[in-house]
Coordinates of C-alpha atoms (C1' of nucleotides) in Angstrom, one line a residue:
Chain A
M540 CA 63.0 162.6 136.8
T541 CA 66.7 162.3 136.9
N542 CA 69.1 164.2 134.6
S543 CA 69.5 161.2 132.4
D544 CA 65.7 160.7 132.1
I545 CA 65.5 164.3 130.9
I546 CA 68.5 163.9 128.5
D547 CA 66.9 160.7 127.1
I548 CA 63.7 162.6 126.3
L549 CA 65.6 165.4 124.6
E550 CA 67.6 162.9 122.5
Q551 CA 64.5 161.0 121.5
T552 CA 62.9 164.2 120.5
A553 CA 65.8 165.0 118.3
K554 CA 65.7 161.6 116.7
L555 CA 62.0 161.7 116.0
L556 CA 62.1 165.3 114.7
D557 CA 64.7 164.0 112.3
L558 CA 62.6 160.9 111.4
H559 CA 59.7 163.3 110.6
D560 CA 61.9 165.6 108.5
G561 CA 62.1 168.4 111.0
D562 CA 64.4 171.5 110.6
P563 CA 68.0 170.1 110.7
F564 CA 69.2 173.0 112.9
R565 CA 66.4 172.5 115.4
I566 CA 67.2 168.8 115.5
R567 CA 70.8 169.6 116.2
A568 CA 69.9 172.1 118.9
F569 CA 67.9 169.4 120.8
S570 CA 70.7 166.8 120.3
S571 CA 73.5 169.1 121.3
A572 CA 71.6 170.4 124.3
A573 CA 71.3 166.8 125.4
F574 CA 75.0 166.3 124.8
S575 CA 76.0 169.3 126.9
L576 CA 73.4 168.7 129.7
D577 CA 75.0 165.3 130.2
K578 CA 78.0 167.1 131.6
V579 CA 76.1 169.4 134.0
P580 CA 76.8 168.5 137.6
V581 CA 73.5 169.9 139.0
S582 CA 70.1 168.4 139.2
L583 CA 68.1 169.8 136.2
T584 CA 64.8 169.5 137.9
E585 CA 65.9 171.9 140.6
Q586 CA 66.8 174.7 138.2
Y587 CA 64.6 177.7 137.2
V588 CA 64.3 178.5 133.5
A589 CA 66.5 181.6 133.9
E590 CA 69.3 179.4 135.4
L591 CA 68.8 176.7 132.7
T592 CA 69.3 179.2 129.9
K593 CA 72.8 180.0 131.3
L594 CA 73.9 176.4 130.5
P595 CA 75.6 175.7 127.2
G596 CA 73.4 174.8 124.3
V597 CA 70.2 175.8 126.3
G598 CA 68.1 178.7 125.1
K599 CA 64.5 179.6 126.0
T600 CA 62.8 176.8 124.2
I601 CA 65.0 174.0 125.6
A602 CA 65.0 175.5 129.1
N603 CA 61.2 175.4 129.0
A604 CA 61.2 171.9 127.6
V605 CA 63.5 170.8 130.5
R606 CA 61.1 172.5 133.0
E607 CA 58.1 170.8 131.3
I608 CA 59.8 167.4 131.6
G609 CA 60.8 168.1 135.2
D610 CA 57.3 169.2 136.2
T611 CA 55.1 166.7 134.2
G612 CA 57.5 163.8 133.4
H613 CA 56.6 164.4 129.7
L614 CA 57.3 166.6 126.8
A615 CA 54.2 167.3 124.8
E616 CA 56.1 167.7 121.6
L617 CA 57.7 164.3 122.0
D618 CA 54.3 162.7 122.8
G619 CA 52.9 164.2 119.6
L620 CA 55.8 162.7 117.6
L621 CA 55.4 159.4 119.3
A622 CA 51.8 159.3 118.3
Q623 CA 52.8 159.7 114.7
T624 CA 55.3 156.9 114.8
P625 CA 54.6 153.1 114.9
P626 CA 56.2 151.7 118.1
G627 CA 58.1 149.1 116.0
V628 CA 59.8 151.9 114.1
I629 CA 61.1 153.3 117.4
D630 CA 62.3 149.9 118.4
M631 CA 64.5 149.9 115.4
F632 CA 66.8 152.5 117.1
R633 CA 67.9 149.7 119.4
I634 CA 69.6 148.0 116.5
K635 CA 73.3 149.0 116.3
G636 CA 74.1 150.3 112.8
L637 CA 70.7 151.7 112.2
G638 CA 70.2 155.4 112.6
V639 CA 67.6 157.8 111.6
K640 CA 68.3 157.8 107.8
K641 CA 68.3 154.1 107.5
I642 CA 65.2 153.6 109.6
K643 CA 63.4 156.2 107.6
T644 CA 64.3 154.4 104.4
L645 CA 63.2 151.0 105.8
W646 CA 59.9 152.5 107.0
Q647 CA 59.1 154.5 103.8
E648 CA 60.5 152.2 101.1
L649 CA 59.6 148.8 102.5
G650 CA 56.7 149.8 104.8
I651 CA 58.5 148.2 107.8
E652 CA 56.7 149.0 111.0
T653 CA 57.6 146.2 113.4
L654 CA 60.7 144.3 114.2
R655 CA 59.0 141.2 112.9
D656 CA 58.5 143.0 109.5
L657 CA 62.2 143.9 109.6
R658 CA 63.2 140.3 110.2
Q659 CA 61.0 139.0 107.4
A660 CA 62.3 141.6 105.0
S661 CA 65.9 140.8 105.9
E662 CA 65.4 137.1 105.6
S663 CA 63.9 137.4 102.2
G664 CA 66.8 139.6 101.0
R665 CA 64.6 142.7 100.4
V666 CA 66.7 144.8 102.8
A667 CA 70.0 144.1 101.0
A668 CA 68.4 145.2 97.7
I669 CA 67.7 148.8 98.9
K670 CA 70.2 151.4 97.7
G671 CA 72.6 152.2 100.6
F672 CA 72.1 148.8 102.2
G673 CA 73.9 145.5 101.4
E674 CA 74.4 141.9 102.4
K675 CA 76.6 142.8 105.4
M676 CA 74.1 145.4 106.7
Q677 CA 71.3 142.9 106.3
K678 CA 73.2 140.2 108.2
N679 CA 74.0 142.8 110.9
I680 CA 70.3 143.5 111.3
L681 CA 69.5 139.8 111.6
D682 CA 72.3 139.3 114.2
N683 CA 71.1 142.3 116.2
L684 CA 67.5 141.1 116.1
A685 CA 68.5 137.7 117.4
F686 CA 70.5 139.3 120.2
L687 CA 67.6 141.6 121.2
E688 CA 65.2 138.7 121.1
S689 CA 67.5 136.7 123.4
Q690 CA 67.5 139.7 125.9
A691 CA 63.8 140.4 125.7
G692 CA 62.1 140.7 129.1
K693 CA 65.3 141.4 131.0
I694 CA 66.5 144.4 132.9
R695 CA 70.0 145.3 134.3
M696 CA 70.7 144.6 138.0
D697 CA 70.7 148.2 139.0
K698 CA 67.2 148.7 137.7
A699 CA 66.0 145.4 139.2
D700 CA 67.6 146.4 142.5
R701 CA 65.8 149.7 142.6
L702 CA 62.4 148.1 141.7
A703 CA 62.8 145.3 144.3
T704 CA 63.9 147.7 147.0
Q705 CA 60.9 150.0 146.3
L706 CA 58.5 147.1 146.4
R707 CA 60.0 145.8 149.6
D708 CA 59.6 149.2 151.3
E709 CA 56.0 149.5 150.1
L710 CA 55.0 146.0 151.2
S711 CA 56.7 146.3 154.6
S712 CA 53.4 147.4 156.1
L713 CA 52.0 143.9 155.5
G714 CA 54.7 142.1 157.5
R715 CA 58.3 140.8 157.0
V716 CA 59.4 141.2 153.4
E717 CA 62.5 139.8 151.8
I718 CA 63.9 140.1 148.3
S719 CA 64.6 136.6 146.9
G720 CA 65.3 135.2 143.4
Q721 CA 67.7 136.7 140.9
V722 CA 68.0 140.1 142.7
R723 CA 69.1 138.4 145.9
Q724 CA 71.6 136.4 143.8
R725 CA 72.8 139.6 142.2
A726 CA 72.2 138.4 138.6
T727 CA 73.7 140.9 136.2
E728 CA 70.5 140.6 134.1
V729 CA 67.1 139.9 135.7
D730 CA 63.9 138.7 134.1
T731 CA 61.9 138.3 137.3
V732 CA 61.9 140.5 140.4
E733 CA 60.8 138.3 143.2
L734 CA 59.9 139.1 146.9
L735 CA 58.5 137.0 149.7
V736 CA 56.0 138.3 152.2
E737 CA 55.5 136.6 155.6
S738 CA 51.8 136.7 156.2
D739 CA 48.9 134.4 157.1
E740 CA 46.6 136.6 155.0
P741 CA 47.5 136.1 151.3
V742 CA 44.2 137.7 150.3
A743 CA 45.2 141.0 152.0
V744 CA 48.6 140.9 150.2
Q745 CA 46.9 140.3 146.8
S746 CA 44.4 143.1 147.3
F747 CA 47.2 145.5 148.3
L748 CA 49.1 144.6 145.1
N749 CA 46.1 144.9 142.9
G750 CA 45.5 148.4 144.4
H751 CA 49.1 149.3 143.6
T752 CA 49.6 151.7 140.6
G753 CA 52.5 150.6 138.4
L754 CA 51.8 146.9 138.7
T755 CA 49.6 144.8 136.4
Q756 CA 48.6 141.3 137.4
H757 CA 48.7 138.3 135.1
R758 CA 45.8 136.4 136.5
A759 CA 46.5 133.2 134.6
D760 CA 49.9 132.9 136.2
S761 CA 48.8 133.8 139.7
S762 CA 47.4 131.8 142.5
P763 CA 46.0 132.8 145.9
F764 CA 49.5 132.7 147.4
A765 CA 51.5 133.9 144.4
W766 CA 50.8 137.3 142.8
R767 CA 52.5 137.4 139.3
G768 CA 52.5 140.2 136.9
Q769 CA 54.7 142.9 135.6
A770 CA 55.9 146.4 136.3
D771 CA 54.3 148.9 134.0
G772 CA 56.5 150.3 131.4
S773 CA 58.9 147.4 131.6
D774 CA 59.0 143.9 130.3
V775 CA 60.3 142.5 133.6
R776 CA 58.1 140.1 135.5
V777 CA 57.3 140.6 139.1
A778 CA 56.4 137.7 141.5
I779 CA 55.2 138.3 145.1
L780 CA 54.9 135.1 147.1
T781 CA 53.2 134.9 150.5
Y782 CA 54.2 132.3 153.1
P783 CA 53.3 131.7 156.7
A784 CA 56.0 132.2 159.3
N785 CA 56.8 128.5 159.6
Q786 CA 57.7 128.2 155.9
F787 CA 59.2 131.6 155.3
D788 CA 62.9 131.0 155.9
Q789 CA 63.1 127.7 154.1
Q790 CA 61.3 129.2 151.1
L791 CA 63.6 132.2 151.2
F792 CA 66.5 129.8 150.8
I793 CA 64.9 127.7 148.1
R794 CA 63.9 130.7 146.1
S795 CA 67.4 132.2 146.3
A796 CA 69.3 129.5 144.5
P797 CA 69.0 127.9 141.1
E798 CA 67.9 124.3 140.9
A799 CA 71.4 123.0 140.0
H800 CA 72.6 124.4 143.3
L801 CA 69.7 123.0 145.3
I802 CA 70.1 119.4 144.1
E803 CA 73.8 119.3 145.2
K804 CA 74.2 116.3 147.5
G805 CA 76.2 116.2 150.7
P806 CA 78.2 113.2 152.0
T807 CA 75.0 111.5 153.3
G808 CA 73.4 111.7 149.9
K809 CA 70.8 114.2 151.0
T810 CA 70.4 117.4 148.8
L811 CA 70.2 121.0 150.0
L812 CA 66.6 121.0 148.9
Q813 CA 65.7 118.0 151.0
T814 CA 67.4 119.5 154.1
A815 CA 65.7 122.8 153.6
L816 CA 62.3 121.2 153.4
Q817 CA 62.9 119.1 156.6
I818 CA 64.8 121.5 158.8
S819 CA 62.8 123.2 161.6
P820 CA 61.6 126.7 160.9
H821 CA 63.7 129.8 161.5
N822 CA 67.0 128.1 161.0
P823 CA 69.6 130.3 159.3
E824 CA 70.7 129.3 155.8
E825 CA 74.1 128.3 157.2
A826 CA 72.4 125.5 159.1
I827 CA 70.9 124.1 155.9
Y828 CA 74.4 123.8 154.4
A829 CA 75.8 122.4 157.6
Q830 CA 73.1 119.8 158.0
T831 CA 73.6 118.7 154.4
G832 CA 77.3 118.5 155.0
L833 CA 78.2 121.1 152.4
P834 CA 80.2 124.4 152.8
F835 CA 78.1 127.6 153.0
V836 CA 77.8 129.5 149.7
V837 CA 76.7 133.2 149.7
P838 CA 73.5 133.9 147.7
E839 CA 75.4 135.8 145.0
M840 CA 77.7 132.8 144.2
R841 CA 74.9 130.2 144.0
E842 CA 74.5 130.4 140.3
N843 CA 78.2 129.8 139.8
P844 CA 78.7 126.1 138.9
Q845 CA 82.1 126.2 140.7
A846 CA 80.6 127.5 143.9
F847 CA 81.2 124.3 146.0
A848 CA 84.7 123.8 144.7
W849 CA 85.4 127.4 145.6
A850 CA 83.9 127.1 149.1
R851 CA 86.0 124.0 149.8
Q852 CA 89.2 126.0 149.2
H853 CA 88.2 129.4 150.7
Q854 CA 86.3 130.9 153.5
T855 CA 83.3 133.2 152.8
D856 CA 85.4 136.0 154.5
D857 CA 88.0 135.7 151.8
L858 CA 85.6 137.2 149.3
I859 CA 86.0 140.8 148.3
S860 CA 83.5 143.1 149.9
W861 CA 82.8 146.9 149.7
D862 CA 84.6 147.5 153.0
D863 CA 87.8 146.0 151.6
L864 CA 88.1 148.5 148.8
R865 CA 90.9 151.0 149.5
G866 CA 90.8 153.1 146.3
T867 CA 89.7 153.4 142.7
V868 CA 91.7 153.8 139.6
H869 CA 89.5 154.2 136.5
N870 CA 87.6 157.5 136.7
H871 CA 86.9 160.6 134.6
S872 CA 86.7 164.3 135.3
T873 CA 85.8 167.5 133.6
W874 CA 89.1 167.4 131.8
S875 CA 87.4 164.9 129.4
D876 CA 83.8 163.8 129.6
G877 CA 83.2 163.8 133.3
Q878 CA 80.7 166.0 135.3
H879 CA 82.9 166.8 138.2
T880 CA 86.4 168.2 138.7
I881 CA 89.3 166.1 139.9
Q882 CA 89.2 167.8 143.3
Q883 CA 85.4 167.1 143.7
M884 CA 85.8 163.5 142.6
A885 CA 88.8 163.0 144.9
D886 CA 87.0 164.6 147.9
Y887 CA 84.0 162.3 147.3
A888 CA 86.3 159.3 147.1
R889 CA 87.7 160.3 150.5
E890 CA 84.2 160.8 151.9
I891 CA 83.2 157.2 151.0
G892 CA 86.3 155.9 152.9
L893 CA 88.9 155.4 150.1
S894 CA 92.5 156.5 150.4
Y895 CA 93.4 157.0 146.8
F896 CA 91.6 158.2 143.6
G897 CA 93.0 157.5 140.2
I898 CA 92.1 159.7 137.3
A899 CA 92.0 158.0 133.9
D900 CA 90.6 160.5 131.5
H901 CA 90.2 159.8 127.8
S902 CA 93.0 160.0 125.2
P903 CA 93.0 162.0 121.9
T904 CA 91.3 159.4 119.7
A905 CA 88.2 159.7 121.9
S906 CA 87.6 163.2 120.5
Y907 CA 83.9 162.9 121.1
A908 CA 84.8 162.7 124.8
N909 CA 87.2 165.6 124.7
G910 CA 90.2 163.3 125.0
L911 CA 93.4 165.0 126.3
S912 CA 96.3 166.0 124.1
A913 CA 99.9 165.6 125.3
E914 CA 99.9 169.3 126.3
R915 CA 96.7 169.1 128.3
I916 CA 98.1 166.0 130.0
R917 CA 101.0 168.1 131.3
Q918 CA 98.5 170.7 132.6
Q919 CA 96.3 168.0 134.2
Q920 CA 99.3 166.4 135.9
A921 CA 100.4 169.8 137.3
E922 CA 96.9 170.2 138.7
I923 CA 97.1 166.7 140.3
D924 CA 100.5 167.6 141.8
Q925 CA 98.9 170.7 143.4
I926 CA 95.9 168.7 144.8
N927 CA 98.3 166.2 146.3
A928 CA 100.4 169.0 147.8
D929 CA 97.3 170.5 149.3
Y930 CA 96.3 167.1 150.9
A931 CA 99.8 166.7 152.2
A932 CA 99.9 170.2 153.7
Q933 CA 96.7 169.5 155.5
G934 CA 98.1 166.2 156.8
I935 CA 95.6 164.1 154.9
A936 CA 96.8 160.7 153.9
F937 CA 95.0 160.6 150.5
R938 CA 96.5 160.6 147.1
V939 CA 95.3 161.3 143.6
L940 CA 97.0 159.0 141.1
K941 CA 97.9 160.1 137.5
G942 CA 96.5 157.7 135.0
T943 CA 94.9 157.7 131.6
E944 CA 92.4 155.6 129.7
S945 CA 94.4 155.3 126.5
D946 CA 92.5 154.0 123.4
I947 CA 93.7 150.8 121.9
L948 CA 93.8 151.6 118.1
G949 CA 92.9 149.2 115.4
D950 CA 96.4 147.7 115.2
G951 CA 96.6 147.3 119.0
S952 CA 98.9 150.3 119.6
L953 CA 98.1 153.0 122.2
D954 CA 97.4 156.5 121.1
Y955 CA 100.1 158.4 123.1
S956 CA 103.8 158.5 122.5
N957 CA 106.0 156.5 124.9
E958 CA 107.2 159.8 126.4
V959 CA 103.6 160.7 127.4
L960 CA 102.8 157.2 128.5
S961 CA 105.8 157.2 130.8
S962 CA 104.5 160.3 132.6
F963 CA 101.5 158.4 134.1
D964 CA 101.5 156.4 137.3
Y965 CA 99.5 153.8 135.3
V966 CA 97.7 153.3 132.0
V967 CA 94.3 151.7 131.5
A968 CA 94.1 150.5 127.9
S969 CA 90.6 150.2 126.4
V970 CA 89.0 149.7 123.0
H971 CA 86.4 152.3 122.1
Q972 CA 86.0 152.2 118.4
T973 CA 85.9 149.6 115.6
L974 CA 84.0 147.2 117.9
S975 CA 82.9 144.9 115.1
M976 CA 85.8 142.3 114.8
T977 CA 86.3 138.6 114.4
E978 CA 87.6 136.8 117.4
E979 CA 91.0 136.4 115.8
K980 CA 91.3 140.2 115.1
A981 CA 90.0 141.3 118.5
T982 CA 92.3 138.9 120.3
A983 CA 95.3 139.9 118.3
R984 CA 94.5 143.6 118.9
L985 CA 94.2 143.1 122.7
L986 CA 97.3 140.9 122.9
R987 CA 99.4 143.7 121.3
A988 CA 98.0 146.2 123.8
I989 CA 98.7 143.8 126.7
E990 CA 102.3 143.3 125.4
N991 CA 102.9 147.1 125.5
P992 CA 105.2 147.7 128.5
Y993 CA 103.2 150.8 129.4
T994 CA 99.8 149.0 129.7
T995 CA 99.0 148.5 133.4
I996 CA 95.3 147.6 133.2
L997 CA 93.2 146.1 130.5
G998 CA 89.9 148.1 130.4
H999 CA 86.4 146.6 129.7
A1000 CA 87.8 143.6 127.9
T1001 CA 84.9 142.8 125.5
G1002 CA 83.2 146.2 125.0
R1003 CA 79.8 144.7 125.8
L1004 CA 76.8 146.7 127.0
L1005 CA 74.5 144.4 128.9
L1006 CA 71.2 143.9 127.1
A1007 CA 72.2 146.3 124.3
R1008 CA 75.4 145.2 122.7
E1009 CA 77.0 141.8 122.6
G1010 CA 80.7 142.9 122.6
Y1011 CA 83.4 141.6 120.3
P1012 CA 84.4 138.0 120.7
I1013 CA 87.7 137.3 122.4
D1014 CA 89.8 134.2 123.3
H1015 CA 89.5 134.8 127.0
R1016 CA 92.1 132.2 128.0
A1017 CA 94.7 133.7 125.6
I1018 CA 94.0 137.2 126.9
I1019 CA 94.2 136.1 130.6
D1020 CA 97.3 134.1 130.0
A1021 CA 98.9 137.2 128.3
C1022 CA 97.9 139.4 131.3
A1023 CA 99.6 136.9 133.6
A1024 CA 102.7 136.8 131.5
H1025 CA 103.0 140.6 131.2
N1026 CA 101.8 141.5 134.7
V1027 CA 98.8 143.3 133.4
V1028 CA 95.8 143.9 135.7
I1029 CA 92.3 143.0 134.3
E1030 CA 89.5 145.4 134.9
L1031 CA 86.1 144.3 136.1
N1032 CA 84.3 147.4 134.9
A1033 CA 81.7 148.0 137.6
S1034 CA 79.2 150.0 135.6
P1035 CA 76.0 148.1 135.7
Y1036 CA 75.8 148.6 132.0
R1037 CA 79.0 146.7 131.4
L1038 CA 80.2 144.4 134.3
D1039 CA 83.0 143.5 131.8
M1040 CA 85.0 141.2 132.1
D1041 CA 82.3 138.7 132.8
W1042 CA 82.4 137.2 136.3
R1043 CA 82.6 133.7 134.8
W1044 CA 86.3 134.3 133.9
I1045 CA 87.4 135.4 137.4
E1046 CA 88.2 131.9 138.6
Y1047 CA 90.5 131.3 135.6
A1048 CA 92.2 134.7 136.0
M1049 CA 92.8 134.0 139.7
S1050 CA 94.2 130.6 139.0
K1051 CA 96.8 132.4 136.7
G1052 CA 97.6 134.9 139.5
V1053 CA 96.2 137.8 137.6
W1054 CA 95.1 140.9 139.6
I1055 CA 91.5 142.1 139.0
S1056 CA 90.6 145.7 139.6
I1057 CA 87.0 146.7 140.4
N1058 CA 86.8 149.9 138.4
P1059 CA 83.7 152.2 138.5
D1060 CA 84.6 154.1 135.3
A1061 CA 82.9 157.0 137.1
H1062 CA 81.9 160.1 135.1
A1063 CA 80.5 161.8 138.2
M1064 CA 80.9 161.6 142.0
R1065 CA 78.1 159.2 142.6
G1066 CA 79.4 157.0 139.8
L1067 CA 82.0 155.8 142.3
L1068 CA 79.2 153.9 144.1
D1069 CA 78.9 151.7 141.0
M1070 CA 81.7 149.7 142.6
H1071 CA 78.9 148.1 144.6
Y1072 CA 77.7 146.4 141.4
G1073 CA 81.3 145.4 140.6
V1074 CA 81.7 143.9 144.1
Y1075 CA 78.5 141.9 143.5
A1076 CA 79.7 140.5 140.2
A1077 CA 83.2 139.9 141.7
R1078 CA 81.7 137.9 144.5
K1079 CA 79.7 135.8 142.0
G1080 CA 83.0 134.8 140.4
G1081 CA 84.7 134.2 143.8
L1082 CA 87.1 137.1 143.7
T1083 CA 89.2 137.1 146.9
K1084 CA 90.5 140.2 148.6
D1085 CA 94.1 139.2 148.0
R1086 CA 93.6 139.2 144.2
T1087 CA 91.6 142.5 144.1
F1088 CA 93.9 145.2 142.8
N1089 CA 92.1 148.2 144.4
A1090 CA 91.9 146.5 147.8
M1091 CA 95.6 147.2 148.0
P1092 CA 96.3 149.9 150.7
L1093 CA 97.7 153.2 149.5
A1094 CA 101.3 152.5 150.5
G1095 CA 101.3 149.1 148.8
M1096 CA 99.7 150.6 145.7
L1097 CA 102.4 153.3 145.4
V1098 CA 105.2 150.7 145.7
W1099 CA 103.5 148.3 143.3
L1100 CA 103.0 151.0 140.6
E1101 CA 106.6 152.3 141.0
K1102 CA 107.9 148.8 140.7
R1103 CA 105.7 148.0 137.7
K1104 CA 106.9 151.1 135.9
K1105 CA 110.5 150.0 136.3
G1106 CA 109.4 146.7 134.7
Chain B
dG374 C1' 67.0 176.2 118.2
dC375 C1' 71.4 178.4 119.9
dC376 C1' 75.0 181.6 119.8
dG377 C1' 77.6 185.7 119.4
dT378 C1' 78.4 189.3 117.8
dT379 C1' 81.6 193.2 112.9
dT380 C1' 74.8 192.6 118.3
dT381 C1' 68.5 190.4 116.1
dC382 C1' 70.9 187.7 111.6
dG383 C1' 73.8 184.3 109.6
dG384 C1' 76.4 180.5 110.6
dC385 C1' 76.3 176.6 113.3
dC386 C1' 79.0 171.2 112.0
dC387 C1' 83.9 165.9 115.9
dG388 C1' 86.3 162.4 113.2
dA389 C1' 87.2 157.5 112.5
dC390 C1' 85.2 153.8 110.5
dT391 C1' 81.9 150.9 107.9
dG392 C1' 79.7 149.4 104.1
dT393 C1' 78.3 151.0 100.5
dT394 C1' 80.2 152.6 96.8
dT395 C1' 83.7 154.2 93.0
dT396 C1' 83.7 159.2 96.0
dC397 C1' 80.8 159.1 100.2
dA398 C1' 76.6 158.9 103.4
dG399 C1' 75.5 157.2 107.7
dT400 C1' 76.6 155.7 112.3
dC401 C1' 78.8 155.9 116.7
dG402 C1' 81.2 156.9 121.0

DNA sequence: GCCGTTTTCGGCCCGACTGTTTTCAGTCG
């Protein structure tokens, strides 16, 4: 049970209490406890009840609830509420624009209990006819249902990675185990977690898996060599394939690239697939490419249709890697909605080998996130000056940079005065509200922000949340062209929830000479590690070290920022 | 349910935006 698991349970309890007409103040207590616990930098499962009650918004009842969740993984009260609620009604919370009140109306007035019911009611116009609903809401529901259906059965790369790693460790007693498939290719969204086991005893592998709690086999899809099923509590499919030693390496290659990549032909007319099947066992993947007469492509880039074109122009070593990162520029602290102080975050950044840490807390429009007023910006910058003075006094070559994540308002302007904007080393400009826009409106809004001379970095360009929210449509070429013209860096938001901008646009951005910054958008120390996911996505798109903004060393970064401010 | 006292009750409560309205409820970050 992580803090966010516990917070999710408290939030869901609040929603279901609301759905079942609970006491409004009790509902608010659960919901605000969840909100404030989200900012607590300690592990909730490790706290005693007496310690928990000292936290803001936590009294005896919620402290006991947190303990119960920590100890049992469940909250009896939530289980009771869930038992009274059709699962399809709970699914409706995933539709953006539907909250408790509207879901309650749909359930009670139209008797809607499944997403299928909801679609039928929307298609037949019955939803628009309810008081408080209308044509636009009905269309929004249908659009959201279509998006959710298209994402069904997928999980984010971070969850897939955890599941795959866990299975690999558990299976390792049976022999050599390798993660293959989409996880090895670092797909941003995964529908099948696949692993290969090297063994001459497929029966032993199958019986091990069938004795595994948390996995359920789909017998119809399985064979003696291929166990297929799914992880309990998740829609994602799991495939565990057993191969003898003399087939293992070639299968690992074949199962780590999409078909379009495997049927690429070399100068002799032979495809990668043909070579892989003919090559003698235990040859490295590089040998398969070499014997086909094609340049080597790293697994994460194999789903990129431009991979071979990229590999003919660059070396694999040109690709950005974790070790090349020198700093980080988009992060939050306790000044806005982060869990840790600037000092804690900066020290952690040092610990993981970086030489600069940029703070970019929220601006006033993000009031829900405790965005900073002009006055609080002055105080924060004084604190940063002090931290930097302390590092310098200790002879530590590390710098905290003064940034902001300034909201892009509806008209494309930023929400600080020019005087405040000029006090930062750099400005990350991001859209956080009014996300529902046409492509024309969204593009015009971003273009105005890019043209602002104070904008240094364009934050999460489309506002998407993988598997949950599509993001507003933008004219990517126009946005990238404008960034090139105005020397604006584009963020690759490294949060596994976002990975925005999409890796498919990296090549175009590079061709225009645009810098790309791998930004963790960290709200806690460990959030800095999300840059790993950003690196995976960046490598998919072929991002090179020399175009990665935060691969710039500290000295170069300071010069670049200074020059950029002078225009 | 939590909090903070004018201390065991009485008051809690972000604000912009959207889609629905015709003055505002519901949603969201």
